Short mmCIF file of C-alpha atoms in Angstrom, two decimals:
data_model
loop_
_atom_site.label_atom_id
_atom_site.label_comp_id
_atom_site.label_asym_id
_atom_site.label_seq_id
_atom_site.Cartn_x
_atom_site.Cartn_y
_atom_site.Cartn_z
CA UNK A 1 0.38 79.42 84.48
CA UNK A 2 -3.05 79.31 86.45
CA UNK A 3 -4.16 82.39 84.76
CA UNK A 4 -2.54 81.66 81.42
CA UNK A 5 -4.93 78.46 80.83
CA UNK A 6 -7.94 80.52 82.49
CA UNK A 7 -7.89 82.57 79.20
CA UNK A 8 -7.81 79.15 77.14
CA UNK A 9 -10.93 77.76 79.15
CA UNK A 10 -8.78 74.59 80.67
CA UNK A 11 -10.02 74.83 83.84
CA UNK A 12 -8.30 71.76 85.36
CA UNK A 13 -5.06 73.19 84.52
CA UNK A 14 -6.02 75.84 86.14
CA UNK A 15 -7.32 74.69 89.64
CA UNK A 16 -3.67 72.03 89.20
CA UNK A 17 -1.59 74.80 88.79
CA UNK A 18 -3.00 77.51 91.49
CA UNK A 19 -2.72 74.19 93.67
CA UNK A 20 0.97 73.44 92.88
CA UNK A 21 1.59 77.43 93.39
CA UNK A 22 -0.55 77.47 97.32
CA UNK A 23 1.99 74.38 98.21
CA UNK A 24 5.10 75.88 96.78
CA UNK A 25 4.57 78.97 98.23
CA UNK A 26 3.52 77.25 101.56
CA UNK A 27 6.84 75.56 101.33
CA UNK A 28 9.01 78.26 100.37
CA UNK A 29 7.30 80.80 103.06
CA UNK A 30 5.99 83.32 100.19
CA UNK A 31 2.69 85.22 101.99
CA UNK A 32 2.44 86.95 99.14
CA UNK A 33 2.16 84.36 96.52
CA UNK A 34 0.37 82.18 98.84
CA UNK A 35 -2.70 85.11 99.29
CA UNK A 36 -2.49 85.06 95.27
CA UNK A 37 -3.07 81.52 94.63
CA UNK A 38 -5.77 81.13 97.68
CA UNK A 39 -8.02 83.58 96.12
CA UNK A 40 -7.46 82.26 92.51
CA UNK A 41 -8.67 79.15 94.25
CA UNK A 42 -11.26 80.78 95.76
CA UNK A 43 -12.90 82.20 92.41
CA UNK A 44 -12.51 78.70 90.85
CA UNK A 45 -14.12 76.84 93.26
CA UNK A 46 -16.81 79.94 93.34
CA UNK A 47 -17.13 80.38 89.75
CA UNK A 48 -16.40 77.23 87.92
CA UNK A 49 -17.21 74.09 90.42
CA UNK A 50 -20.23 76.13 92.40
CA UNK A 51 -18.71 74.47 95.88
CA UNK A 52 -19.00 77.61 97.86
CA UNK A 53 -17.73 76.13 101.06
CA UNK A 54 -14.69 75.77 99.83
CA UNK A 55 -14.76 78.38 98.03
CA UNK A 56 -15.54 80.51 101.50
CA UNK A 57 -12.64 78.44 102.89
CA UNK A 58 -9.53 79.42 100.57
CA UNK A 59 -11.24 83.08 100.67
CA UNK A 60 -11.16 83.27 104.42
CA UNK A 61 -7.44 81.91 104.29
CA UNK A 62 -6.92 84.51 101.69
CA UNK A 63 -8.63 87.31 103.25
CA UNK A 64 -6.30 86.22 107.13
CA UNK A 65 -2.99 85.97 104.96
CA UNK A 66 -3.74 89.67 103.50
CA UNK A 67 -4.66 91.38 106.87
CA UNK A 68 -1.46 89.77 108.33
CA UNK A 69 0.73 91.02 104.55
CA UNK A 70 -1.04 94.88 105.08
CA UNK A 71 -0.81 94.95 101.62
CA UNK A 72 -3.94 97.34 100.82
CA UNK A 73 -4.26 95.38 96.82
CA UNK A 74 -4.66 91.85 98.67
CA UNK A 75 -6.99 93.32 101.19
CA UNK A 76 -8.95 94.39 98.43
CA UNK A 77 -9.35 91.32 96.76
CA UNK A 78 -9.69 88.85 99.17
CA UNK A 79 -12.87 90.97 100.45
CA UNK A 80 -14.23 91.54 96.97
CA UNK A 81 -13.80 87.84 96.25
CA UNK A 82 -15.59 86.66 99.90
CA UNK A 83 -17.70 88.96 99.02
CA UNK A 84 -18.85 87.40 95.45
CA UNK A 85 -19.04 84.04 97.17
CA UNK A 86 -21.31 85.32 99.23
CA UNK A 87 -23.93 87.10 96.52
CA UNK A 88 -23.35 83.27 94.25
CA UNK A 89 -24.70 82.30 97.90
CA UNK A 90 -27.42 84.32 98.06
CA UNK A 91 -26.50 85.70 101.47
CA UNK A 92 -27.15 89.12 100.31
CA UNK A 93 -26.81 90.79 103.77
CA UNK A 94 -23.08 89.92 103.99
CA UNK A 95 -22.34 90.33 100.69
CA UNK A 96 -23.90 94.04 101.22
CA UNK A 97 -21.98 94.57 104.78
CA UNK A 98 -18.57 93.11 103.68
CA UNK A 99 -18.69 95.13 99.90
CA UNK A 100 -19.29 98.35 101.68
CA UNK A 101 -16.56 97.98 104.52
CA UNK A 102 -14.13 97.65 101.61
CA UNK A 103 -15.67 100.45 99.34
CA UNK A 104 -15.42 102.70 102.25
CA UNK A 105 -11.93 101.62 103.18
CA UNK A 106 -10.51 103.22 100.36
CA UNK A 107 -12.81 103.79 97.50
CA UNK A 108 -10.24 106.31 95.40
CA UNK A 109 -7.20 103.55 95.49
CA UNK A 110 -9.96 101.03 94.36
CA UNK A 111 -11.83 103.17 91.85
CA UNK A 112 -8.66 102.91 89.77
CA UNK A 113 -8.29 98.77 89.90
CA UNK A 114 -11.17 98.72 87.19
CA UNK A 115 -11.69 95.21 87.60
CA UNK A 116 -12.04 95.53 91.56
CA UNK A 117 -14.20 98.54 91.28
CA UNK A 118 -16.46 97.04 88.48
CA UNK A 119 -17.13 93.31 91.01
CA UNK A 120 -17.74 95.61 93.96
CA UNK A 121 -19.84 98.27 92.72
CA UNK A 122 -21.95 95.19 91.39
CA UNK A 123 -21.69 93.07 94.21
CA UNK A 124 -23.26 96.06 96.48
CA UNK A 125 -25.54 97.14 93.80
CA UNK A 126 -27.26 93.62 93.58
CA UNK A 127 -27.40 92.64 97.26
CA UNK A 128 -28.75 96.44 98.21
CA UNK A 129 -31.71 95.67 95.15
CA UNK A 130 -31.78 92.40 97.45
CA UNK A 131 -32.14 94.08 101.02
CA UNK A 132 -33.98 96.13 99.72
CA UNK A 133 -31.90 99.51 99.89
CA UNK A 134 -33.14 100.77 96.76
CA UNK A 135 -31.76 104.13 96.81
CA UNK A 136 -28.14 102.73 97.44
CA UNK A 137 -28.64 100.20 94.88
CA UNK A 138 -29.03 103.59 92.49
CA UNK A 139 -25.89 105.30 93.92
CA UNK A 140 -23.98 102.33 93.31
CA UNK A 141 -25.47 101.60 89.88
CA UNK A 142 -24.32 105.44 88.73
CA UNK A 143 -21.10 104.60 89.73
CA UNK A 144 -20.98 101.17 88.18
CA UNK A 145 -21.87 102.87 85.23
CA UNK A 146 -19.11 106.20 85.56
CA UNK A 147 -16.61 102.82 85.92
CA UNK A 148 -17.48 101.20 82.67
CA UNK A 149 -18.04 104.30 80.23
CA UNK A 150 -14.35 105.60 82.36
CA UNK A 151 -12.70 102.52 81.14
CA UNK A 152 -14.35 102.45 77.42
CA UNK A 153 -13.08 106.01 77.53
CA UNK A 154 -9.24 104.89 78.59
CA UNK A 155 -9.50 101.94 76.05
CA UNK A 156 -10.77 104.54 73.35
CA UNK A 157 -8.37 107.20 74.04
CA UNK A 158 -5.70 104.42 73.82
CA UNK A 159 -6.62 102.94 70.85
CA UNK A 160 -6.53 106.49 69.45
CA UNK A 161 -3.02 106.69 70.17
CA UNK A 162 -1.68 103.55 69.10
CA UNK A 163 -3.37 104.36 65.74
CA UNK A 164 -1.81 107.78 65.72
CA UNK A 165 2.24 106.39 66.60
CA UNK A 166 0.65 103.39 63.90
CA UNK A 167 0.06 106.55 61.14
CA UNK A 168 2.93 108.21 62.04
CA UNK A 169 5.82 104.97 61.87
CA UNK A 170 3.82 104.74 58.45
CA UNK A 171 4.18 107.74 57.29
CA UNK A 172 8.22 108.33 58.27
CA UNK A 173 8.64 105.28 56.94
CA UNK A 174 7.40 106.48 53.57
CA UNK A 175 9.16 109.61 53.78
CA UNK A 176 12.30 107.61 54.38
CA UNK A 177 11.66 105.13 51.14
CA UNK A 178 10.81 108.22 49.21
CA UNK A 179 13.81 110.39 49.94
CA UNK A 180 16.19 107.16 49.75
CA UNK A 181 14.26 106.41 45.86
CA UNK A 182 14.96 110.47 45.26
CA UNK A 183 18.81 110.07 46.07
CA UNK A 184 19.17 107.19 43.83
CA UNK A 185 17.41 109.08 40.87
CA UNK A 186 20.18 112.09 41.77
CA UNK A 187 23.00 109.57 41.46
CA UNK A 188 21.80 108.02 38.42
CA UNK A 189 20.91 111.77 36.84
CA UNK A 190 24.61 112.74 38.09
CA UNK A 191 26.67 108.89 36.80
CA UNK A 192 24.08 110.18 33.44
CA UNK A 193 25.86 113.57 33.51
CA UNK A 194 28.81 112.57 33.46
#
């Protein structure tokens, strides 16, 4: 429901209802969905209230709950969230350090999660322009870039193809009214024969 009223701009529904999830889930024992709604939490309090401490808190939590699930997704983004807490911080140094540990970890598993890929490679490119490691900043930048025009590519080639099954439902479906319009003439032409 948390991410349901995150597309509608509610944002107090939101933070209410990623709440009611971390306690159900604390109650019920569910790791999983309890790492889900800690780093929802996390971006809220990061994005929308600008309280980074606790922001940093319910990442951390986040980030200990994934490392104990192993689950390489949650890993992901409760390093790529800690990490965007820290650039909003302006602690560049650990946003740098903590965005390439997880880039390196697995960067072909996290090349495909678009989003992921897209909040790392700009979370390392803007704290390496910060550092001061220009030349990274570049690499990452290129790849940033081979993300976006990769996904505007998927979305294109998609769109193509939903237009094409579109075209082609259209045009059966004409073929169908025509033929069915034909066989009535024929049984009008044959009762008129008759």
């Amino acid at each position: 429901m948390g991410n349901i009223y995150i597309h509608r701009g509610d944002y107090d529904k939101v933070r209410e209802y990623n709440l009611k999830t971390l306690e159900l889930s604390r109650i019920s024992g569910d790791k999983s969905a309890e790492t889900v709604s800690l780093l929802s939490l996390a971006y809220y309090y990061c994005a929308q209230e600008k309280e980074y401490a606790t922001a940093e808190k319910y990442a951390t939590e986040g980030l200990q709950l994934a490392e104990e699930l192993e689950i390489p997704r949650f890993l992901v983004s409760a390093k790529y969230t800690l990490s965007t807490i820290y650039l909003y911080q302006k602690r560049y140094s650990e946003c740098e350090k903590l965005s390439m540990e997880t880039w390196g970890s697995d960067s072909t598993a996290i090349e495909s999660m678009n989003p992921e890929a897209r909040v790392l490679l700009y979370n390392i490119t803007l704290s390496s322009m910060y550092i001061g490691k220009i030349e990274q900043a570049k690499k990452f930048l290129n790849k940033f870039q081979e993300v976006i025009v990769g996904q505007t590519d998927d979305n294109y080639q998609n769109s193509l193809a939903d237009m094409q099954v579109k075209y082609e439902t259209e045009k059966k479906e004409l073929q169908i009214t025509s033929l069915e319009k034909e066989k009535t003439l024929y049984v009008w032409l044959g009762i008129a024969c008759v």
